[in-house]
GROMACS .gro file of C-alpha atoms in nm:
model
  192
    1UNK     CA    1 -13.220 -12.692   2.611
    2UNK     CA    2 -13.140 -12.354   2.770
    3UNK     CA    3 -13.060 -12.223   2.422
    4UNK     CA    4 -13.416 -12.290   2.307
    5UNK     CA    5 -13.553 -12.123   2.621
    6UNK     CA    6 -13.359 -11.813   2.523
    7UNK     CA    7 -13.563 -11.787   2.203
    8UNK     CA    8 -13.902 -11.750   2.379
    9UNK     CA    9 -13.867 -11.381   2.464
   10UNK     CA   10 -13.748 -11.297   2.115
   11UNK     CA   11 -14.041 -11.482   1.956
   12UNK     CA   12 -14.286 -11.291   2.178
   13UNK     CA   13 -14.128 -10.951   2.113
   14UNK     CA   14 -14.070 -10.986   1.739
   15UNK     CA   15 -14.398 -11.154   1.644
   16UNK     CA   16 -14.599 -10.907   1.853
   17UNK     CA   17 -14.432 -10.629   1.654
   18UNK     CA   18 -14.262 -10.476   1.957
   19UNK     CA   19 -13.930 -10.310   1.889
   20UNK     CA   20 -13.595 -10.443   2.005
   21UNK     CA   21 -13.304 -10.201   2.003
   22UNK     CA   22 -13.099 -10.438   1.790
   23UNK     CA   23 -13.381 -10.467   1.535
   24UNK     CA   24 -13.353 -10.096   1.454
   25UNK     CA   25 -13.005 -10.110   1.304
   26UNK     CA   26 -13.123 -10.145   0.945
   27UNK     CA   27 -13.414  -9.901   0.981
   28UNK     CA   28 -13.186  -9.635   1.126
   29UNK     CA   29 -12.874  -9.686   0.916
   30UNK     CA   30 -13.017  -9.729   0.565
   31UNK     CA   31 -13.180  -9.381   0.550
   32UNK     CA   32 -12.867  -9.228   0.702
   33UNK     CA   33 -12.646  -9.392   0.441
   34UNK     CA   34 -12.885  -9.294   0.161
   35UNK     CA   35 -12.883  -8.927   0.269
   36UNK     CA   36 -12.601  -8.863   0.515
   37UNK     CA   37 -12.658  -8.545   0.715
   38UNK     CA   38 -12.631  -8.423   1.071
   39UNK     CA   39 -13.011  -8.406   1.087
   40UNK     CA   40 -13.053  -8.768   0.978
   41UNK     CA   41 -12.779  -8.874   1.220
   42UNK     CA   42 -12.957  -8.687   1.501
   43UNK     CA   43 -13.293  -8.846   1.415
   44UNK     CA   44 -13.133  -9.190   1.405
   45UNK     CA   45 -12.957  -9.135   1.738
   46UNK     CA   46 -13.283  -9.014   1.894
   47UNK     CA   47 -13.471  -9.321   1.769
   48UNK     CA   48 -13.198  -9.550   1.900
   49UNK     CA   49 -13.196  -9.370   2.234
   50UNK     CA   50 -13.573  -9.393   2.281
   51UNK     CA   51 -13.592  -9.760   2.182
   52UNK     CA   52 -13.287  -9.854   2.392
   53UNK     CA   53 -13.419  -9.672   2.699
   54UNK     CA   54 -13.764  -9.831   2.661
   55UNK     CA   55 -13.609 -10.176   2.620
   56UNK     CA   56 -13.388 -10.130   2.927
   57UNK     CA   57 -13.681 -10.007   3.136
   58UNK     CA   58 -13.873 -10.317   3.026
   59UNK     CA   59 -13.591 -10.553   3.121
   60UNK     CA   60 -13.542 -10.372   3.453
   61UNK     CA   61 -13.912 -10.422   3.522
   62UNK     CA   62 -13.888 -10.792   3.428
   63UNK     CA   63 -13.583 -10.842   3.651
   64UNK     CA   64 -13.757 -10.661   3.938
   65UNK     CA   65 -14.070 -10.869   3.889
   66UNK     CA   66 -13.868 -11.193   3.900
   67UNK     CA   67 -13.670 -11.072   4.203
   68UNK     CA   68 -13.932 -10.905   4.423
   69UNK     CA   69 -14.278 -11.033   4.325
   70UNK     CA   70 -14.388 -11.362   4.482
   71UNK     CA   71 -14.418 -11.537   4.145
   72UNK     CA   72 -14.108 -11.754   4.151
   73UNK     CA   73 -14.016 -12.015   4.404
   74UNK     CA   74 -13.690 -11.943   4.587
   75UNK     CA   75 -13.538 -12.245   4.414
   76UNK     CA   76 -13.633 -12.121   4.066
   77UNK     CA   77 -13.505 -11.770   4.142
   78UNK     CA   78 -13.175 -11.919   4.265
   79UNK     CA   79 -13.146 -12.124   3.944
   80UNK     CA   80 -13.214 -11.816   3.732
   81UNK     CA   81 -12.940 -11.627   3.915
   82UNK     CA   82 -12.703 -11.920   3.866
   83UNK     CA   83 -12.778 -11.935   3.491
   84UNK     CA   84 -12.733 -11.556   3.466
   85UNK     CA   85 -12.380 -11.580   3.609
   86UNK     CA   86 -12.255 -11.661   3.258
   87UNK     CA   87 -12.233 -11.283   3.211
   88UNK     CA   88 -11.957 -11.256   3.469
   89UNK     CA   89 -11.587 -11.303   3.420
   90UNK     CA   90 -11.555 -11.230   3.049
   91UNK     CA   91 -11.286 -10.981   2.945
   92UNK     CA   92 -11.419 -10.653   2.800
   93UNK     CA   93 -11.309 -10.728   2.443
   94UNK     CA   94 -11.453 -11.081   2.457
   95UNK     CA   95 -11.789 -10.924   2.548
   96UNK     CA   96 -11.752 -10.677   2.261
   97UNK     CA   97 -11.681 -10.947   2.002
   98UNK     CA   98 -11.953 -11.179   2.134
   99UNK     CA   99 -12.191 -10.883   2.099
  100UNK     CA  100 -12.076 -10.810   1.743
  101UNK     CA  101 -12.181 -11.163   1.645
  102UNK     CA  102 -12.521 -11.121   1.814
  103UNK     CA  103 -12.577 -10.780   1.653
  104UNK     CA  104 -12.502 -10.928   1.312
  105UNK     CA  105 -12.738 -11.222   1.368
  106UNK     CA  106 -13.027 -11.001   1.484
  107UNK     CA  107 -12.979 -10.769   1.186
  108UNK     CA  108 -12.974 -11.075   0.959
  109UNK     CA  109 -13.297 -11.194   1.122
  110UNK     CA  110 -13.464 -10.858   1.052
  111UNK     CA  111 -13.344 -10.877   0.692
  112UNK     CA  112 -13.482 -11.232   0.654
  113UNK     CA  113 -13.824 -11.183   0.818
  114UNK     CA  114 -14.009 -11.005   0.534
  115UNK     CA  115 -13.925 -11.285   0.290
  116UNK     CA  116 -13.998 -11.561   0.542
  117UNK     CA  117 -14.378 -11.503   0.542
  118UNK     CA  118 -14.521 -11.807   0.726
  119UNK     CA  119 -14.172 -11.915   0.833
  120UNK     CA  120 -14.106 -11.613   1.054
  121UNK     CA  121 -14.131 -11.820   1.372
  122UNK     CA  122 -13.858 -12.054   1.245
  123UNK     CA  123 -13.632 -11.766   1.143
  124UNK     CA  124 -13.662 -11.606   1.488
  125UNK     CA  125 -13.602 -11.933   1.673
  126UNK     CA  126 -13.309 -12.034   1.452
  127UNK     CA  127 -13.136 -11.697   1.474
  128UNK     CA  128 -13.180 -11.645   1.846
  129UNK     CA  129 -13.091 -12.008   1.917
  130UNK     CA  130 -12.757 -11.944   1.745
  131UNK     CA  131 -12.701 -11.642   1.970
  132UNK     CA  132 -12.759 -11.849   2.283
  133UNK     CA  133 -12.578 -12.162   2.165
  134UNK     CA  134 -12.278 -11.953   2.056
  135UNK     CA  135 -12.262 -11.772   2.389
  136UNK     CA  136 -12.301 -11.440   2.208
  137UNK     CA  137 -12.415 -11.130   2.395
  138UNK     CA  138 -12.735 -10.935   2.331
  139UNK     CA  139 -12.785 -10.601   2.504
  140UNK     CA  140 -13.155 -10.643   2.578
  141UNK     CA  141 -13.181 -11.012   2.670
  142UNK     CA  142 -12.856 -10.983   2.864
  143UNK     CA  143 -12.963 -10.667   3.047
  144UNK     CA  144 -13.250 -10.857   3.211
  145UNK     CA  145 -12.997 -11.109   3.336
  146UNK     CA  146 -12.757 -10.834   3.446
  147UNK     CA  147 -13.029 -10.637   3.628
  148UNK     CA  148 -13.131 -10.954   3.808
  149UNK     CA  149 -12.770 -11.013   3.918
  150UNK     CA  150 -12.751 -10.656   4.051
  151UNK     CA  151 -13.085 -10.677   4.232
  152UNK     CA  152 -12.982 -11.002   4.398
  153UNK     CA  153 -12.646 -10.868   4.516
  154UNK     CA  154 -12.426 -11.080   4.289
  155UNK     CA  155 -12.263 -10.774   4.126
  156UNK     CA  156 -12.293 -10.402   4.179
  157UNK     CA  157 -12.440 -10.156   3.930
  158UNK     CA  158 -12.116  -9.991   3.816
  159UNK     CA  159 -11.938 -10.309   3.700
  160UNK     CA  160 -12.262 -10.416   3.532
  161UNK     CA  161 -12.258 -10.091   3.334
  162UNK     CA  162 -11.886 -10.081   3.251
  163UNK     CA  163 -11.819 -10.453   3.204
  164UNK     CA  164 -12.147 -10.560   3.046
  165UNK     CA  165 -12.372 -10.282   2.914
  166UNK     CA  166 -12.105 -10.070   2.743
  167UNK     CA  167 -11.913 -10.343   2.556
  168UNK     CA  168 -12.230 -10.530   2.460
  169UNK     CA  169 -12.407 -10.217   2.340
  170UNK     CA  170 -12.105 -10.118   2.131
  171UNK     CA  171 -12.070 -10.471   1.993
  172UNK     CA  172 -12.438 -10.497   1.899
  173UNK     CA  173 -12.416 -10.160   1.723
  174UNK     CA  174 -12.101 -10.264   1.535
  175UNK     CA  175 -12.241 -10.605   1.441
  176UNK     CA  176 -12.582 -10.480   1.340
  177UNK     CA  177 -12.471 -10.156   1.183
  178UNK     CA  178 -12.119 -10.166   1.052
  179UNK     CA  179 -12.126 -10.525   0.941
  180UNK     CA  180 -12.482 -10.600   0.841
  181UNK     CA  181 -12.649 -10.268   0.763
  182UNK     CA  182 -12.356 -10.160   0.546
  183UNK     CA  183 -12.376 -10.488   0.355
  184UNK     CA  184 -12.752 -10.447   0.320
  185UNK     CA  185 -12.707 -10.089   0.202
  186UNK     CA  186 -12.460 -10.199  -0.064
  187UNK     CA  187 -12.720 -10.444  -0.189
  188UNK     CA  188 -13.010 -10.193  -0.212
  189UNK     CA  189 -12.839  -9.854  -0.254
  190UNK     CA  190 -12.954  -9.811  -0.614
  191UNK     CA  191 -13.314  -9.878  -0.512
  192UNK     CA  192 -13.324  -9.621  -0.231
   0.00000   0.00000   0.00000
C-alpha cells in the first residue's frame, strides 16, 4: 500500500504541470543532441540547475513543514521517519543503480504522457508505483525523505549529501538521459 501512497505527489506535480527535475531529461537532451554546442550544453545545464534547485527547495520546505509545523501527530511523524529510514544503509553504487532505474522510468513516463491523453493519471500511477515497489531511488521524492531524516536528527547533512543526493542525482541523470533520452533521440532524430 505504501507504494501507491508514493504516487500521490507525482500525480499532483505532473498533472498540475509543475516541473520535476527528472522530467526535464528529454526536453534538455534532445535539443542538445540535435545541435551539440557549448552554448546548448550551457543552456541545458542552467535549466537543470534551476529546476533541481527549485525542486530541492520545495522538498526542504515540505520536510520542514512536516517536522516543525503542528500539522502531524507525533505518532504520524514518527511513522514517517521510520518509513524514510529505507534510504539508509545502501552502498553508494546500489543507490546509483536504483536511481538509474528510476530515471529511466520517469523519462519513459514523460515520453508516454502525450499519447496517453485521458489515461495520463494511469500512466503516472503505474510508472511511479513501479519506482516505489522496486525500491528505486528518485532524487526529488527521496530528498523530502532525506531532509526529514536530517531535520529529525537521524542522519547529518553531509552523509545525506554524499551517500544519498550525489549517487541518486547521478543515477537519475544517467537513467533519464543516457539510457532513455538517447533512445528517444535515435527514434526522432530525422524529425528534429
